[in-house]
Short mmCIF file of C-alpha atoms in Angstrom, two decimals:
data_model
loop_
_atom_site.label_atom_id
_atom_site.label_comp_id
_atom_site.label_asym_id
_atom_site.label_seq_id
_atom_site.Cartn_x
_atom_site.Cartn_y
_atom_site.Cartn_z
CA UNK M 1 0.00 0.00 0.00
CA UNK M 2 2.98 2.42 0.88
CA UNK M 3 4.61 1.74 -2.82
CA UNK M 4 1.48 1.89 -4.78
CA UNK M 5 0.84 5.68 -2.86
CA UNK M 6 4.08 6.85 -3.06
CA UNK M 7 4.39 5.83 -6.81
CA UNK M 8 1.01 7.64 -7.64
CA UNK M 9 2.53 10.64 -5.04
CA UNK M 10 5.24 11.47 -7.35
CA UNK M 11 3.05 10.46 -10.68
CA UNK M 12 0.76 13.27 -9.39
CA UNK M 13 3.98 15.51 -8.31
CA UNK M 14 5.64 15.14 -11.72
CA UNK M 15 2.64 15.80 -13.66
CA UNK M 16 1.91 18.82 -11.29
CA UNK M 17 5.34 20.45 -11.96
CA UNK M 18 5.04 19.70 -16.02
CA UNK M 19 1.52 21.29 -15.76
CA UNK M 20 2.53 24.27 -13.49
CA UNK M 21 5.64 25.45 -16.07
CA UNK M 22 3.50 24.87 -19.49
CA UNK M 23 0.83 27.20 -19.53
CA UNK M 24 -2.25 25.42 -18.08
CA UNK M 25 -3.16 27.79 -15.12
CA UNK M 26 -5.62 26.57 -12.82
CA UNK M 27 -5.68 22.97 -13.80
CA UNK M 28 -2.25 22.54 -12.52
CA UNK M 29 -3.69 22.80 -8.58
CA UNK M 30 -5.24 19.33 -9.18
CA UNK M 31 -2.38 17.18 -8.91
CA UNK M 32 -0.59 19.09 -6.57
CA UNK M 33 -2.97 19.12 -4.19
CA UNK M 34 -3.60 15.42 -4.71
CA UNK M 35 -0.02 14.43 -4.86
CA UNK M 36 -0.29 17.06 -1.20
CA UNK M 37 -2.34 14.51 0.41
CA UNK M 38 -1.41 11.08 -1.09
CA UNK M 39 2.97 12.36 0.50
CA UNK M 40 1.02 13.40 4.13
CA UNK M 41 -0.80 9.68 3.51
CA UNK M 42 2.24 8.28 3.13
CA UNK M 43 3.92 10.11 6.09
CA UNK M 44 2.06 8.68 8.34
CA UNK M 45 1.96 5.45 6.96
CA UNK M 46 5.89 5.75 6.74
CA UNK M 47 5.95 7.01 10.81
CA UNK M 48 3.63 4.16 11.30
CA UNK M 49 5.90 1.86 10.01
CA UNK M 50 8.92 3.19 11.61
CA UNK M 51 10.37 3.41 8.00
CA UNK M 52 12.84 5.81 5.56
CA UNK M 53 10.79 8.94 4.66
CA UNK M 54 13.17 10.10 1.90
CA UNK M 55 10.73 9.62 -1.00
CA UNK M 56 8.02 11.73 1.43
CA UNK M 57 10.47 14.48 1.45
CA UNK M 58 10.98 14.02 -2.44
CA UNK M 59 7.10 14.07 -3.00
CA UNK M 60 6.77 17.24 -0.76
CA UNK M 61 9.65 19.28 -2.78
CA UNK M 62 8.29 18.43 -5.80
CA UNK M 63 5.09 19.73 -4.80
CA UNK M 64 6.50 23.07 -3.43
CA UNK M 65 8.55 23.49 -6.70
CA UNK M 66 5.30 22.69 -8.97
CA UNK M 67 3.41 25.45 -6.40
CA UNK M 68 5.62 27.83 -6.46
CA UNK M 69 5.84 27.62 -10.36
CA UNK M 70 2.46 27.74 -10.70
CA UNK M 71 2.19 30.47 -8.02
CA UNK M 72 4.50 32.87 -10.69
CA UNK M 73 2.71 32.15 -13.40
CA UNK M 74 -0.21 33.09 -11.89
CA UNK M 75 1.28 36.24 -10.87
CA UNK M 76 2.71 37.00 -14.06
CA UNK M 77 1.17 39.46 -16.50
CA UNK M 78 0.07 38.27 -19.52
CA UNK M 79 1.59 40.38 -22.11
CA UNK M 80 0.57 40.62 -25.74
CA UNK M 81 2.96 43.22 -27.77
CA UNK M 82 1.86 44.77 -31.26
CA UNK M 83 4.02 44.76 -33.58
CA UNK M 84 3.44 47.19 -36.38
CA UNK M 85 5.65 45.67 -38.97
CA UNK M 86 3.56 42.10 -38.91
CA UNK M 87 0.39 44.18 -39.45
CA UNK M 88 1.84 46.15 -42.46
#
């Protein structure tokens, strides 16, 4: 049970950072959030178990990388330029 969820916990954590750098917005926040709970699942599990929580630690900075990422794009303005030579 503790492979299967911390496989799908950096799945989710992957596909949350390759979502939060390409321009999807919103939609990003699903995995993250999911691969979120699925690393505090495992945590406990792992504390449970009295065993190694290195690939917790890896699921949880992969998350804050794909949130912060997707915190600065959110942030960032969207800027469209003009350029008067194309339109000529």
């Amino acid at each position: 049970m503790r492979t299967i969820l911390t496989i799908l916990g950096i799945l989710s954590a992957i596909l949350g950072l390759a979502l939060s750098i390409l321009p999807f917005g919103k939609i990003a926040l699903v995995p993250i959030i999911a691969s979120f709970i699925i690393g505090f699942i495992v945590f406990q599990l792992s504390k449970k178990a009295q065993k190694s929580t290195v690939s917790v630690k890896f699921i949880f900075l992969l998350t804050i990388i794909a949130l912060a990422f997707n915190i600065y794009n959110s942030l960032k303005p969207n800027e469209i330029i003009e350029d008067q030579e194309q339109i000529e």
